[in-house]
C-alpha cells in the first residue's frame, strides 16, 4: 500500500533531480577540506544565512551539539526553552558530552522566550553558579506547533544577549518555513544570531544533512568538534549534492505545504471527535487531540488510520502531529480527512 506519511517531514525521500546530482557529484576528502561539492554547499549556506562560514554536518542534532559546544566550555550554562528540540529530543547531548548545564525557561505559546525570563535567569558572578554563556532559540518551533518568530524578535533577543556578553544559537531546522511564511529572507532571521543550524533533510527533501553556520573562527572550532563527534565524512559530496539542489529548488515551494496544512486543519475541524490545537496552523504542522467523548486512545486511532493508508505521528496518549511535505498532495490531504472521519466513527 502507498502510504500518506504525515509522521514528519524527515520522511521525505530525495527527488529525481537530487538523485541525478548525487550520481554526478565531484568528491574529495572533506576532512582535508577537499570535497568541492561540500565546499560549494557550505559557501552557499553561509551566504544564505548571512554568515562568514558553514559546516556540513550529518544531522540537525549534530549541528546543534557542535554549535553549542563551540560556544560553551564545561560548566557553562545554556538558556533554552522547556519545549526546545535541543532540550527535549537530543538525548541531553550538551550535558552528556559537553558538560554544559541547561536552564530551561517556559516557551510561550508561539515558541518564544520572554526577555524578562531570560534576564532573570542570567547568573550572578558567584562561585555557586554555572556561567551563563548562551541562549538557544528555535525557529520554526516544533513542539509549539510549527510557530515562527519574526526578524524583529530575533534581533531583539540577539541585541539583548550581546549587551550582556552572551551569544545566541538558533536551531533553525525549519528556518526556511519561517522565512517563506513571512516572505522574508532566511538571513533576516539568522543574521542577528551568532550561529545557526538548518536542515536539508526535512521539508527540503535531501536524504541527509544539515549546515551549521557562523563566523570563520566559530566554524573553525566547530570543525574540530565535528571530528570529535565522529562526523568527519570524507567523500560526502554525494550527500552535499542533494543539499545544493534542496537549496536551489525546494525553498519557495514550502508555501504549498503551509497551504495544505491549513486545508488539512480546515477539513479535520469538521470531524467530530477531534480538537485542533491551532485552527490555522502557522506553517507545515497540524497538532490535534481526541475529544473527551472518544473512547480510543491516539495509538489505537493511529493503528486504524494505518489500515486506511495514513501514517500519523502520535505525540501523547490522546494527541497527534501531522506534518505536510513535498510528497503529500491535495489528494493525500483529502484521504487523511476521510480516514480520520472513518476511524473516529468506529471508536465511539
Ligand atoms: N525533529 C524530528 C524529531 O526529532 C522530533 C521531527 O520529526 O520533527 N531541531 C528541530 C526543531 C527538529 O525538529 C529536529 C528533528 C532536529 C533539530 C534534529 O534534526 P535531526 O533529526 O536531523 O537530528
PDB file of N, CA and C in Angstrom, residues 112-193:
ATOM      1  N   UNK A 112       8.297  31.465  21.624  1.00  0.00           N
ATOM      2  CA  UNK A 112       9.291  32.479  22.040  1.00  0.00           C
ATOM      3  C   UNK A 112       9.685  32.287  23.505  1.00  0.00           C
ATOM      4  N   UNK A 113      10.790  32.940  23.872  1.00  0.00           N
ATOM      5  CA  UNK A 113      11.180  33.068  25.287  1.00  0.00           C
ATOM      6  C   UNK A 113      10.986  34.531  25.640  1.00  0.00           C
ATOM      7  N   UNK A 114      10.494  34.799  26.862  1.00  0.00           N
ATOM      8  CA  UNK A 114      10.295  36.201  27.272  1.00  0.00           C
ATOM      9  C   UNK A 114      11.633  36.807  27.686  1.00  0.00           C
ATOM     10  N   UNK A 115      11.867  38.046  27.257  1.00  0.00           N
ATOM     11  CA  UNK A 115      13.122  38.712  27.635  1.00  0.00           C
ATOM     12  C   UNK A 115      13.242  38.846  29.152  1.00  0.00           C
ATOM     13  N   UNK A 116      12.110  39.084  29.827  1.00  0.00           N
ATOM     14  CA  UNK A 116      12.147  39.204  31.295  1.00  0.00           C
ATOM     15  C   UNK A 116      12.597  37.894  31.937  1.00  0.00           C
ATOM     16  N   UNK A 117      12.111  36.785  31.373  1.00  0.00           N
ATOM     17  CA  UNK A 117      12.517  35.472  31.915  1.00  0.00           C
ATOM     18  C   UNK A 117      14.012  35.254  31.698  1.00  0.00           C
ATOM     19  N   UNK A 118      14.488  35.669  30.505  1.00  0.00           N
ATOM     20  CA  UNK A 118      15.925  35.483  30.216  1.00  0.00           C
ATOM     21  C   UNK A 118      16.741  36.324  31.188  1.00  0.00           C
ATOM     22  N   UNK A 119      16.317  37.575  31.325  1.00  0.00           N
ATOM     23  CA  UNK A 119      17.038  38.495  32.232  1.00  0.00           C
ATOM     24  C   UNK A 119      17.162  37.889  33.631  1.00  0.00           C
ATOM     25  N   UNK A 120      16.020  37.360  34.121  1.00  0.00           N
ATOM     26  CA  UNK A 120      16.009  36.814  35.490  1.00  0.00           C
ATOM     27  C   UNK A 120      16.865  35.545  35.603  1.00  0.00           C
ATOM     28  N   UNK A 121      17.083  34.865  34.452  1.00  0.00           N
ATOM     29  CA  UNK A 121      17.824  33.589  34.501  1.00  0.00           C
ATOM     30  C   UNK A 121      19.338  33.780  34.431  1.00  0.00           C
ATOM     31  N   UNK A 122      19.777  34.979  34.073  1.00  0.00           N
ATOM     32  CA  UNK A 122      21.233  35.182  33.933  1.00  0.00           C
ATOM     33  C   UNK A 122      21.884  35.120  35.325  1.00  0.00           C
ATOM     34  N   UNK A 123      22.907  34.301  35.425  1.00  0.00           N
ATOM     35  CA  UNK A 123      23.512  34.021  36.728  1.00  0.00           C
ATOM     36  C   UNK A 123      24.419  35.154  37.189  1.00  0.00           C
ATOM     37  N   UNK A 124      24.437  35.382  38.506  1.00  0.00           N
ATOM     38  CA  UNK A 124      25.419  36.330  39.038  1.00  0.00           C
ATOM     39  C   UNK A 124      26.818  35.703  38.998  1.00  0.00           C
ATOM     40  N   UNK A 125      27.837  36.545  39.107  1.00  0.00           N
ATOM     41  CA  UNK A 125      29.214  36.033  39.161  1.00  0.00           C
ATOM     42  C   UNK A 125      29.463  35.536  40.585  1.00  0.00           C
ATOM     43  N   UNK A 126      29.128  34.294  40.806  1.00  0.00           N
ATOM     44  CA  UNK A 126      29.169  33.719  42.156  1.00  0.00           C
ATOM     45  C   UNK A 126      29.668  32.284  42.016  1.00  0.00           C
ATOM     46  N   UNK A 127      30.568  31.863  42.874  1.00  0.00           N
ATOM     47  CA  UNK A 127      31.115  30.508  42.721  1.00  0.00           C
ATOM     48  C   UNK A 127      30.077  29.390  42.834  1.00  0.00           C
ATOM     49  N   UNK A 128      28.886  29.710  43.380  1.00  0.00           N
ATOM     50  CA  UNK A 128      27.847  28.677  43.456  1.00  0.00           C
ATOM     51  C   UNK A 128      27.226  28.395  42.092  1.00  0.00           C
ATOM     52  N   UNK A 129      27.342  29.327  41.165  1.00  0.00           N
ATOM     53  CA  UNK A 129      26.557  29.265  39.921  1.00  0.00           C
ATOM     54  C   UNK A 129      27.381  28.811  38.724  1.00  0.00           C
ATOM     55  N   UNK A 130      26.716  28.118  37.785  1.00  0.00           N
ATOM     56  CA  UNK A 130      27.366  27.947  36.483  1.00  0.00           C
ATOM     57  C   UNK A 130      27.419  29.296  35.771  1.00  0.00           C
ATOM     58  N   UNK A 131      28.188  29.362  34.696  1.00  0.00           N
ATOM     59  CA  UNK A 131      28.343  30.641  33.990  1.00  0.00           C
ATOM     60  C   UNK A 131      27.375  30.703  32.812  1.00  0.00           C
ATOM     61  N   UNK A 132      26.459  31.672  32.836  1.00  0.00           N
ATOM     62  CA  UNK A 132      25.526  31.817  31.708  1.00  0.00           C
ATOM     63  C   UNK A 132      26.324  32.238  30.486  1.00  0.00           C
ATOM     64  N   UNK A 133      26.201  31.450  29.390  1.00  0.00           N
ATOM     65  CA  UNK A 133      27.038  31.739  28.217  1.00  0.00           C
ATOM     66  C   UNK A 133      26.224  31.952  26.953  1.00  0.00           C
ATOM     67  N   UNK A 134      25.098  31.229  26.853  1.00  0.00           N
ATOM     68  CA  UNK A 134      24.436  31.118  25.552  1.00  0.00           C
ATOM     69  C   UNK A 134      22.917  31.074  25.711  1.00  0.00           C
ATOM     70  N   UNK A 135      22.232  31.647  24.715  1.00  0.00           N
ATOM     71  CA  UNK A 135      20.774  31.480  24.618  1.00  0.00           C
ATOM     72  C   UNK A 135      20.522  30.666  23.349  1.00  0.00           C
ATOM     73  N   UNK A 136      19.664  29.661  23.459  1.00  0.00           N
ATOM     74  CA  UNK A 136      19.352  28.850  22.277  1.00  0.00           C
ATOM     75  C   UNK A 136      17.880  29.052  21.906  1.00  0.00           C
ATOM     76  N   UNK A 137      17.632  29.493  20.666  1.00  0.00           N
ATOM     77  CA  UNK A 137      16.262  29.708  20.180  1.00  0.00           C
ATOM     78  C   UNK A 137      15.926  28.658  19.124  1.00  0.00           C
ATOM     79  N   UNK A 138      14.652  28.532  18.804  1.00  0.00           N
ATOM     80  CA  UNK A 138      14.218  27.575  17.765  1.00  0.00           C
ATOM     81  C   UNK A 138      13.176  28.259  16.878  1.00  0.00           C
ATOM     82  N   UNK A 139      13.392  28.211  15.551  1.00  0.00           N
ATOM     83  CA  UNK A 139      12.506  28.929  14.620  1.00  0.00           C
ATOM     84  C   UNK A 139      12.529  28.232  13.259  1.00  0.00           C
ATOM     85  N   UNK A 140      11.402  27.546  12.796  1.00  0.00           N
ATOM     86  CA  UNK A 140      10.132  27.465  13.460  1.00  0.00           C
ATOM     87  C   UNK A 140      10.249  26.588  14.707  1.00  0.00           C
ATOM     88  N   UNK A 141       9.216  26.671  15.556  1.00  0.00           N
ATOM     89  CA  UNK A 141       9.270  25.909  16.791  1.00  0.00           C
ATOM     90  C   UNK A 141       8.399  24.665  16.674  1.00  0.00           C
ATOM     91  N   UNK A 142       9.081  23.518  16.731  1.00  0.00           N
ATOM     92  CA  UNK A 142       8.412  22.236  16.500  1.00  0.00           C
ATOM     93  C   UNK A 142       7.312  21.970  17.537  1.00  0.00           C
ATOM     94  N   UNK A 143       7.676  21.788  18.808  1.00  0.00           N
ATOM     95  CA  UNK A 143       6.695  21.411  19.833  1.00  0.00           C
ATOM     96  C   UNK A 143       5.662  22.501  20.103  1.00  0.00           C
ATOM     97  N   UNK A 144       5.931  23.721  19.696  1.00  0.00           N
ATOM     98  CA  UNK A 144       4.930  24.782  19.869  1.00  0.00           C
ATOM     99  C   UNK A 144       4.049  24.899  18.627  1.00  0.00           C
ATOM    100  N   UNK A 145       4.054  23.894  17.778  1.00  0.00           N
ATOM    101  CA  UNK A 145       3.077  23.846  16.688  1.00  0.00           C
ATOM    102  C   UNK A 145       3.594  24.342  15.348  1.00  0.00           C
ATOM    103  N   UNK A 146       4.915  24.403  15.182  1.00  0.00           N
ATOM    104  CA  UNK A 146       5.451  24.928  13.922  1.00  0.00           C
ATOM    105  C   UNK A 146       5.301  26.445  13.848  1.00  0.00           C
ATOM    106  N   UNK A 147       5.223  27.061  15.014  1.00  0.00           N
ATOM    107  CA  UNK A 147       5.093  28.528  15.091  1.00  0.00           C
ATOM    108  C   UNK A 147       6.422  29.192  14.709  1.00  0.00           C
ATOM    109  N   UNK A 148       6.343  30.477  14.355  1.00  0.00           N
ATOM    110  CA  UNK A 148       7.567  31.147  13.912  1.00  0.00           C
ATOM    111  C   UNK A 148       7.779  32.464  14.661  1.00  0.00           C
ATOM    112  N   UNK A 149       9.031  32.888  14.663  1.00  0.00           N
ATOM    113  CA  UNK A 149       9.419  34.181  15.237  1.00  0.00           C
ATOM    114  C   UNK A 149       9.791  35.138  14.123  1.00  0.00           C
ATOM    115  N   UNK A 150       9.569  36.421  14.379  1.00  0.00           N
ATOM    116  CA  UNK A 150       9.824  37.453  13.362  1.00  0.00           C
ATOM    117  C   UNK A 150      11.298  37.878  13.374  1.00  0.00           C
ATOM    118  N   UNK A 151      11.742  38.552  12.284  1.00  0.00           N
ATOM    119  CA  UNK A 151      13.101  39.109  12.289  1.00  0.00           C
ATOM    120  C   UNK A 151      13.301  40.064  13.468  1.00  0.00           C
ATOM    121  N   UNK A 152      12.248  40.787  13.805  1.00  0.00           N
ATOM    122  CA  UNK A 152      12.351  41.750  14.903  1.00  0.00           C
ATOM    123  C   UNK A 152      12.634  41.046  16.239  1.00  0.00           C
ATOM    124  N   UNK A 153      11.955  39.919  16.472  1.00  0.00           N
ATOM    125  CA  UNK A 153      12.192  39.167  17.708  1.00  0.00           C
ATOM    126  C   UNK A 153      13.628  38.633  17.745  1.00  0.00           C
ATOM    127  N   UNK A 154      14.084  38.106  16.596  1.00  0.00           N
ATOM    128  CA  UNK A 154      15.439  37.540  16.546  1.00  0.00           C
ATOM    129  C   UNK A 154      16.462  38.636  16.875  1.00  0.00           C
ATOM    130  N   UNK A 155      16.186  39.833  16.352  1.00  0.00           N
ATOM    131  CA  UNK A 155      17.095  40.959  16.560  1.00  0.00           C
ATOM    132  C   UNK A 155      17.072  41.399  18.033  1.00  0.00           C
ATOM    133  N   UNK A 156      15.846  41.470  18.584  1.00  0.00           N
ATOM    134  CA  UNK A 156      15.727  41.938  19.971  1.00  0.00           C
ATOM    135  C   UNK A 156      16.455  40.995  20.923  1.00  0.00           C
ATOM    136  N   UNK A 157      16.255  39.671  20.751  1.00  0.00           N
ATOM    137  CA  UNK A 157      16.917  38.728  21.675  1.00  0.00           C
ATOM    138  C   UNK A 157      18.433  38.794  21.483  1.00  0.00           C
ATOM    139  N   UNK A 158      18.873  38.914  20.229  1.00  0.00           N
ATOM    140  CA  UNK A 158      20.322  38.919  19.984  1.00  0.00           C
ATOM    141  C   UNK A 158      20.961  40.181  20.570  1.00  0.00           C
ATOM    142  N   UNK A 159      20.321  41.329  20.364  1.00  0.00           N
ATOM    143  CA  UNK A 159      20.885  42.573  20.929  1.00  0.00           C
ATOM    144  C   UNK A 159      20.937  42.496  22.450  1.00  0.00           C
ATOM    145  N   UNK A 160      19.846  41.995  23.024  1.00  0.00           N
ATOM    146  CA  UNK A 160      19.751  41.824  24.470  1.00  0.00           C
ATOM    147  C   UNK A 160      20.896  40.929  24.974  1.00  0.00           C
ATOM    148  N   UNK A 161      21.106  39.815  24.260  1.00  0.00           N
ATOM    149  CA  UNK A 161      22.159  38.872  24.656  1.00  0.00           C
ATOM    150  C   UNK A 161      23.533  39.526  24.541  1.00  0.00           C
ATOM    151  N   UNK A 162      23.783  40.165  23.400  1.00  0.00           N
ATOM    152  CA  UNK A 162      25.115  40.732  23.164  1.00  0.00           C
ATOM    153  C   UNK A 162      25.437  41.830  24.174  1.00  0.00           C
ATOM    154  N   UNK A 163      24.416  42.624  24.537  1.00  0.00           N
ATOM    155  CA  UNK A 163      24.658  43.671  25.549  1.00  0.00           C
ATOM    156  C   UNK A 163      25.088  43.069  26.885  1.00  0.00           C
ATOM    157  N   UNK A 164      24.711  41.806  27.122  1.00  0.00           N
ATOM    158  CA  UNK A 164      25.055  41.158  28.391  1.00  0.00           C
ATOM    159  C   UNK A 164      26.199  40.154  28.235  1.00  0.00           C
ATOM    160  N   UNK A 165      26.875  40.196  27.115  1.00  0.00           N
ATOM    161  CA  UNK A 165      28.045  39.323  26.891  1.00  0.00           C
ATOM    162  C   UNK A 165      27.683  37.876  26.581  1.00  0.00           C
ATOM    163  N   UNK A 166      26.425  37.636  26.190  1.00  0.00           N
ATOM    164  CA  UNK A 166      26.005  36.263  25.855  1.00  0.00           C
ATOM    165  C   UNK A 166      25.942  36.093  24.347  1.00  0.00           C
ATOM    166  N   UNK A 167      26.006  34.837  23.898  1.00  0.00           N
ATOM    167  CA  UNK A 167      25.834  34.543  22.471  1.00  0.00           C
ATOM    168  C   UNK A 167      24.483  33.880  22.249  1.00  0.00           C
ATOM    169  N   UNK A 168      24.076  33.828  20.981  1.00  0.00           N
ATOM    170  CA  UNK A 168      22.793  33.200  20.642  1.00  0.00           C
ATOM    171  C   UNK A 168      23.019  32.155  19.553  1.00  0.00           C
ATOM    172  N   UNK A 169      22.504  30.941  19.807  1.00  0.00           N
ATOM    173  CA  UNK A 169      22.483  29.901  18.765  1.00  0.00           C
ATOM    174  C   UNK A 169      21.031  29.669  18.365  1.00  0.00           C
ATOM    175  N   UNK A 170      20.806  29.540  17.069  1.00  0.00           N
ATOM    176  CA  UNK A 170      19.462  29.278  16.574  1.00  0.00           C
ATOM    177  C   UNK A 170      19.371  27.865  16.021  1.00  0.00           C
ATOM    178  N   UNK A 171      18.441  27.076  16.584  1.00  0.00           N
ATOM    179  CA  UNK A 171      18.079  25.804  15.957  1.00  0.00           C
ATOM    180  C   UNK A 171      17.078  26.168  14.857  1.00  0.00           C
ATOM    181  N   UNK A 172      17.616  26.335  13.671  1.00  0.00           N
ATOM    182  CA  UNK A 172      16.786  26.726  12.520  1.00  0.00           C
ATOM    183  C   UNK A 172      16.533  25.531  11.621  1.00  0.00           C
ATOM    184  N   UNK A 173      16.249  24.381  12.240  1.00  0.00           N
ATOM    185  CA  UNK A 173      15.989  23.156  11.461  1.00  0.00           C
ATOM    186  C   UNK A 173      15.031  23.475  10.306  1.00  0.00           C
ATOM    187  N   UNK A 174      13.988  24.264  10.615  1.00  0.00           N
ATOM    188  CA  UNK A 174      12.994  24.623   9.593  1.00  0.00           C
ATOM    189  C   UNK A 174      12.960  26.139   9.376  1.00  0.00           C
ATOM    190  N   UNK A 175      14.124  26.751   9.316  1.00  0.00           N
ATOM    191  CA  UNK A 175      14.176  28.213   9.186  1.00  0.00           C
ATOM    192  C   UNK A 175      13.540  28.674   7.872  1.00  0.00           C
ATOM    193  N   UNK A 176      13.620  27.831   6.828  1.00  0.00           N
ATOM    194  CA  UNK A 176      13.045  28.272   5.544  1.00  0.00           C
ATOM    195  C   UNK A 176      11.514  28.289   5.596  1.00  0.00           C
ATOM    196  N   UNK A 177      10.922  27.430   6.431  1.00  0.00           N
ATOM    197  CA  UNK A 177       9.469  27.530   6.606  1.00  0.00           C
ATOM    198  C   UNK A 177       9.132  28.864   7.261  1.00  0.00           C
ATOM    199  N   UNK A 178       9.956  29.247   8.256  1.00  0.00           N
ATOM    200  CA  UNK A 178       9.720  30.526   8.950  1.00  0.00           C
ATOM    201  C   UNK A 178       9.924  31.704   8.000  1.00  0.00           C
ATOM    202  N   UNK A 179      10.893  31.589   7.102  1.00  0.00           N
ATOM    203  CA  UNK A 179      11.195  32.687   6.178  1.00  0.00           C
ATOM    204  C   UNK A 179      10.109  32.814   5.110  1.00  0.00           C
ATOM    205  N   UNK A 180       9.741  31.658   4.523  1.00  0.00           N
ATOM    206  CA  UNK A 180       8.770  31.669   3.425  1.00  0.00           C
ATOM    207  C   UNK A 180       7.411  32.181   3.913  1.00  0.00           C
ATOM    208  N   UNK A 181       6.988  31.750   5.087  1.00  0.00           N
ATOM    209  CA  UNK A 181       5.659  32.161   5.560  1.00  0.00           C
ATOM    210  C   UNK A 181       5.613  33.673   5.845  1.00  0.00           C
ATOM    211  N   UNK A 182       6.766  34.247   6.186  1.00  0.00           N
ATOM    212  CA  UNK A 182       6.792  35.697   6.479  1.00  0.00           C
ATOM    213  C   UNK A 182       7.248  36.510   5.271  1.00  0.00           C
ATOM    214  N   UNK A 183       7.561  35.802   4.179  1.00  0.00           N
ATOM    215  CA  UNK A 183       8.071  36.443   2.958  1.00  0.00           C
ATOM    216  C   UNK A 183       9.301  37.303   3.259  1.00  0.00           C
ATOM    217  N   UNK A 184      10.216  36.713   4.046  1.00  0.00           N
ATOM    218  CA  UNK A 184      11.491  37.389   4.310  1.00  0.00           C
ATOM    219  C   UNK A 184      12.616  36.421   3.923  1.00  0.00           C
ATOM    220  N   UNK A 185      13.829  36.932   3.796  1.00  0.00           N
ATOM    221  CA  UNK A 185      14.961  36.046   3.527  1.00  0.00           C
ATOM    222  C   UNK A 185      15.382  35.372   4.827  1.00  0.00           C
ATOM    223  N   UNK A 186      15.954  34.173   4.693  1.00  0.00           N
ATOM    224  CA  UNK A 186      16.396  33.454   5.897  1.00  0.00           C
ATOM    225  C   UNK A 186      17.405  34.295   6.687  1.00  0.00           C
ATOM    226  N   UNK A 187      18.202  35.100   5.975  1.00  0.00           N
ATOM    227  CA  UNK A 187      19.230  35.872   6.701  1.00  0.00           C
ATOM    228  C   UNK A 187      18.615  36.965   7.574  1.00  0.00           C
ATOM    229  N   UNK A 188      17.360  37.334   7.303  1.00  0.00           N
ATOM    230  CA  UNK A 188      16.696  38.302   8.183  1.00  0.00           C
ATOM    231  C   UNK A 188      16.444  37.672   9.555  1.00  0.00           C
ATOM    232  N   UNK A 189      16.322  36.353   9.584  1.00  0.00           N
ATOM    233  CA  UNK A 189      16.092  35.643  10.850  1.00  0.00           C
ATOM    234  C   UNK A 189      17.401  35.187  11.486  1.00  0.00           C
ATOM    235  N   UNK A 190      18.352  34.759  10.625  1.00  0.00           N
ATOM    236  CA  UNK A 190      19.605  34.190  11.142  1.00  0.00           C
ATOM    237  C   UNK A 190      20.692  35.247  11.313  1.00  0.00           C
ATOM    238  N   UNK A 191      20.574  36.346  10.567  1.00  0.00           N
ATOM    239  CA  UNK A 191      21.614  37.382  10.600  1.00  0.00           C
ATOM    240  C   UNK A 191      21.958  37.852  12.008  1.00  0.00           C
ATOM    241  N   UNK A 192      20.951  38.158  12.839  1.00  0.00           N
ATOM    242  CA  UNK A 192      21.275  38.719  14.161  1.00  0.00           C
ATOM    243  C   UNK A 192      21.919  37.729  15.136  1.00  0.00           C
ATOM    244  N   UNK A 193      21.718  36.404  14.950  1.00  0.00           N
ATOM    245  CA  UNK A 193      22.249  35.446  15.930  1.00  0.00           C
ATOM    246  C   UNK A 193      23.715  35.133  15.610  1.00  0.00           C
TER     247      UNK A 193
END
